[in-house]
XYZ file of N, CA and C in Angstrom:
324
model
N 8.049 7.262 3.742
C 7.420 7.885 4.890
C 7.772 7.122 6.156
N 7.693 7.806 7.268
C 7.995 7.190 8.545
C 6.778 6.474 9.079
N 7.009 5.423 9.814
C 5.922 4.677 10.416
C 6.453 3.890 11.593
N 5.696 2.944 12.022
C 6.122 2.090 13.121
C 5.887 0.642 12.727
N 6.462 -0.255 13.496
C 6.270 -1.661 13.197
C 6.247 -2.473 14.479
N 5.789 -3.690 14.358
C 5.744 -4.640 15.461
C 6.260 -5.956 14.921
N 7.174 -6.592 15.638
C 7.672 -7.897 15.222
C 7.395 -8.901 16.333
N 6.932 -10.069 15.940
C 6.711 -11.163 16.878
C 7.701 -12.249 16.499
N 8.728 -12.426 17.331
C 9.740 -13.441 17.071
C 9.389 -14.705 17.834
N 9.536 -15.816 17.168
C 9.158 -17.075 17.793
C 10.343 -17.838 18.359
N 11.551 -17.270 18.274
C 12.734 -18.028 18.674
C 12.709 -18.455 20.141
N 12.041 -17.696 21.002
C 11.973 -18.060 22.418
C 10.587 -18.547 22.825
N 9.824 -19.024 21.856
C 8.464 -19.481 22.134
C 8.257 -20.865 21.553
N 7.310 -21.571 22.111
C 6.957 -22.891 21.597
C 6.014 -22.741 20.409
N 6.114 -23.637 19.404
C 5.160 -23.596 18.288
C 3.726 -23.674 18.815
N 2.864 -22.883 18.201
C 1.463 -22.871 18.614
C 1.134 -21.788 19.625
N 2.159 -21.152 20.214
C 1.871 -20.047 21.120
C 1.276 -18.895 20.329
N 0.546 -18.018 21.017
C -0.172 -16.945 20.344
C 0.222 -15.590 20.911
N 0.127 -14.587 20.065
C 0.272 -13.190 20.465
C -0.897 -12.443 19.840
N -1.351 -11.377 20.492
C -2.521 -10.658 19.998
C -2.310 -9.165 20.115
N -2.658 -8.434 19.072
C -2.657 -6.980 19.061
C -4.112 -6.534 19.056
N -4.519 -5.816 20.101
C -5.903 -5.370 20.231
C -6.032 -3.965 19.674
N -6.969 -3.777 18.746
C -7.213 -2.478 18.137
C -8.269 -1.716 18.935
N -8.335 -0.396 18.802
C -9.358 0.378 19.525
C -10.773 -0.011 19.083
N -11.738 0.254 19.972
C -13.145 0.017 19.653
C -13.536 0.907 18.477
N -14.300 0.353 17.538
C -14.721 1.099 16.345
C -16.076 1.754 16.593
N -16.250 2.967 16.095
C -17.531 3.663 16.225
C -18.591 2.954 15.393
N -19.826 3.047 15.868
C -20.929 2.367 15.178
C -21.410 3.162 13.968
N -22.158 2.475 13.115
C -22.754 3.054 11.907
C -21.719 3.723 11.008
N -20.667 2.992 10.730
C -19.600 3.547 9.908
C -18.861 2.395 9.232
N -18.034 2.723 8.270
C -17.144 1.746 7.656
C -15.727 2.131 8.033
N -14.996 1.180 8.588
C -13.648 1.409 9.075
C -12.660 0.660 8.208
N -11.488 1.227 8.066
C -10.422 0.591 7.288
C -9.349 0.084 8.247
N -9.047 -1.183 8.151
C -7.909 -1.763 8.858
C -6.875 -2.039 7.780
N -5.823 -1.259 7.758
C -4.804 -1.464 6.727
C -3.428 -1.534 7.375
N -2.623 -2.431 6.862
C -1.296 -2.648 7.415
C -0.442 -3.392 6.396
N 0.851 -3.335 6.602
C 1.801 -4.120 5.824
C 2.213 -5.303 6.683
N 2.549 -6.396 6.054
C 2.924 -7.587 6.819
C 3.990 -8.377 6.091
N 4.710 -9.176 6.869
C 5.756 -10.036 6.348
C 5.818 -11.255 7.257
N 5.698 -12.435 6.695
C 5.849 -13.683 7.439
C 7.067 -14.394 6.866
N 8.031 -14.684 7.724
C 9.281 -15.233 7.218
C 9.887 -16.191 8.236
N 10.516 -17.225 7.724
C 11.237 -18.175 8.558
C 12.522 -18.551 7.838
N 13.659 -18.364 8.497
C 14.945 -18.651 7.857
C 15.127 -20.121 7.525
N 14.478 -21.004 8.272
C 14.648 -22.434 8.015
C 13.717 -22.956 6.923
N 12.917 -22.062 6.326
C 12.039 -22.456 5.231
C 10.718 -23.053 5.669
N 10.526 -23.243 6.956
C 9.261 -23.765 7.454
C 8.237 -22.633 7.542
N 6.987 -22.980 7.735
C 5.940 -21.958 7.855
C 6.153 -21.147 9.122
N 6.169 -19.815 9.017
C 6.338 -18.986 10.207
C 5.083 -18.910 11.069
N 3.977 -19.408 10.569
C 2.750 -19.386 11.351
C 1.603 -18.785 10.564
N 0.622 -18.280 11.289
C -0.591 -17.726 10.694
C -0.854 -16.348 11.279
N -1.269 -15.437 10.423
C -1.668 -14.094 10.827
C -3.156 -13.967 10.532
N -3.953 -13.722 11.564
C -5.406 -13.604 11.436
C -5.859 -12.219 11.869
N -6.942 -11.727 11.272
C -7.611 -10.519 11.751
C -9.045 -10.912 12.092
N -9.431 -10.626 13.330
C -10.773 -10.917 13.821
C -11.478 -9.611 14.161
N -12.806 -9.630 14.140
C -13.603 -8.532 14.677
C -14.551 -9.146 15.698
N -14.485 -8.631 16.904
C -15.344 -9.121 17.995
C -16.519 -8.160 18.140
N -17.713 -8.702 18.285
C -18.931 -7.902 18.436
C -19.439 -8.028 19.872
N -19.708 -6.881 20.503
C -20.280 -6.821 21.850
C -19.505 -7.637 22.872
N -18.184 -7.584 22.796
C -17.303 -8.267 23.751
C -17.534 -9.772 23.795
N -18.093 -10.309 22.714
C -18.321 -11.741 22.619
C -17.055 -12.485 22.226
N -17.192 -13.775 21.933
C -16.016 -14.562 21.535
C -15.549 -14.175 20.129
N -14.304 -14.480 19.843
C -13.782 -14.271 18.498
C -14.327 -15.384 17.612
N -14.941 -15.012 16.512
C -15.491 -15.998 15.583
C -14.433 -16.338 14.536
N -14.858 -16.607 13.324
C -13.912 -16.880 12.247
C -13.188 -15.599 11.850
N -11.935 -15.707 11.414
C -11.222 -14.494 10.999
C -11.858 -13.861 9.763
N -11.782 -12.538 9.685
C -12.262 -11.847 8.479
C -11.179 -11.818 7.417
N -9.939 -12.155 7.816
C -8.804 -12.196 6.885
C -7.717 -13.031 7.538
N -6.964 -13.784 6.735
C -5.814 -14.495 7.282
C -4.821 -14.846 6.192
N -3.607 -15.125 6.623
C -2.555 -15.596 5.728
C -1.712 -16.600 6.520
N -1.316 -17.669 5.859
C -0.503 -18.712 6.483
C 0.695 -19.000 5.599
N 1.823 -19.264 6.213
C 3.015 -19.634 5.468
C 3.880 -18.440 5.153
N 5.066 -18.727 4.650
C 6.031 -17.681 4.351
C 5.560 -16.808 3.196
N 5.712 -15.505 3.357
C 5.394 -14.565 2.280
C 6.676 -14.045 1.636
N 7.819 -14.619 2.015
C 9.089 -14.159 1.475
C 9.620 -12.984 2.264
N 10.583 -12.284 1.686
C 11.236 -11.178 2.394
C 10.674 -9.810 2.007
N 9.657 -9.779 1.174
C 9.054 -8.511 0.756
C 7.788 -8.238 1.553
N 7.585 -6.963 1.873
C 6.369 -6.551 2.569
C 5.172 -6.661 1.633
N 4.057 -7.127 2.165
C 2.784 -7.164 1.452
C 1.808 -6.260 2.196
N 0.728 -5.863 1.528
C -0.234 -4.935 2.130
C -1.614 -5.588 2.223
N -2.276 -5.352 3.354
C -3.662 -5.787 3.549
C -4.502 -4.540 3.803
N -5.647 -4.452 3.135
C -6.604 -3.365 3.336
C -7.976 -3.992 3.511
N -8.536 -3.838 4.702
C -9.804 -4.468 5.042
C -10.834 -3.401 5.385
N -12.044 -3.550 4.890
C -13.147 -2.648 5.228
C -14.077 -3.372 6.195
N -14.382 -2.731 7.312
C -15.259 -3.308 8.331
C -16.414 -2.347 8.554
N -17.637 -2.797 8.285
C -18.834 -1.975 8.521
C -19.392 -2.294 9.898
N -19.765 -1.250 10.629
C -20.314 -1.412 11.974
C -21.737 -0.866 12.009
N -22.567 -1.459 12.859
C -23.986 -1.105 12.933
C -24.409 -0.913 14.377
N -25.216 0.096 14.601
C -25.756 0.385 15.926
C -26.712 -0.723 16.326
N -26.825 -1.115 17.558
C -26.170 -0.623 18.771
C -24.982 -1.490 19.186
N -24.386 -2.188 18.290
C -23.316 -3.120 18.625
C -21.971 -2.422 18.795
N -21.088 -3.050 19.583
C -19.729 -2.571 19.763
C -18.795 -3.519 19.013
N -17.894 -2.969 18.227
C -16.985 -3.758 17.393
C -15.550 -3.454 17.788
N -14.731 -4.495 17.864
C -13.316 -4.317 18.159
C -12.504 -5.308 17.332
N -11.422 -4.808 16.752
C -10.571 -5.646 15.919
C -9.390 -6.203 16.687
N -8.941 -7.374 16.263
C -7.776 -8.028 16.849
C -6.912 -8.576 15.732
N -5.617 -8.378 15.838
C -4.664 -9.034 14.956
C -4.049 -10.143 15.798
N -4.144 -11.366 15.316
C -3.815 -12.556 16.090
C -2.699 -13.314 15.384
N -1.647 -13.653 16.117
C -0.483 -14.343 15.560
C -0.411 -15.746 16.151
N -0.377 -16.764 15.325
C -0.117 -18.129 15.763
C 1.312 -18.430 15.340
N 2.216 -18.609 16.301
C 3.647 -18.544 16.048
C 4.287 -19.866 15.646
N 5.141 -19.788 14.665
C 6.100 -20.833 14.326
C 7.404 -20.191 13.878
N 7.334 -18.989 13.308
C 8.502 -18.244 12.833
C 8.302 -16.782 13.168
N 8.883 -15.877 12.405
C 8.781 -14.449 12.685
C 7.681 -13.813 11.850
N 6.868 -13.006 12.497
C 5.782 -12.274 11.831
C 5.973 -10.800 12.170
N 5.935 -9.950 11.140
C 6.169 -8.520 11.321
C 5.016 -7.729 10.721
N 4.557 -6.716 11.456
C 3.517 -5.788 10.976
C 4.099 -4.393 10.923
N 3.647 -3.608 9.966
C 4.063 -2.212 9.880
C 2.930 -1.374 9.322
N 3.041 -0.065 9.507
C 2.010 0.775 8.914
C 2.631 1.474 7.749
């Protein structure tokens, strides 16, 4: 099937730099699915970095990630499926956060 992807290349960035993908606000009183394919790879064999998923409540600070992966996952795509429950009257928004050392790729 056809889809889209996003790649974050670290070749022109310093280690520790961050990139963030902001997801739309989630409706309240529901369970939402955040699902995506991912690949973390570095040709030099070092860790390409960390991929985190956060959920922010009421435009507050990002707390601990609800999911993360660190280190090379090889050259094969892996899948993440996350369920996020939301409750009234709070506003929930998801973020995919990249801490860069190598290349990180997301796809649907």
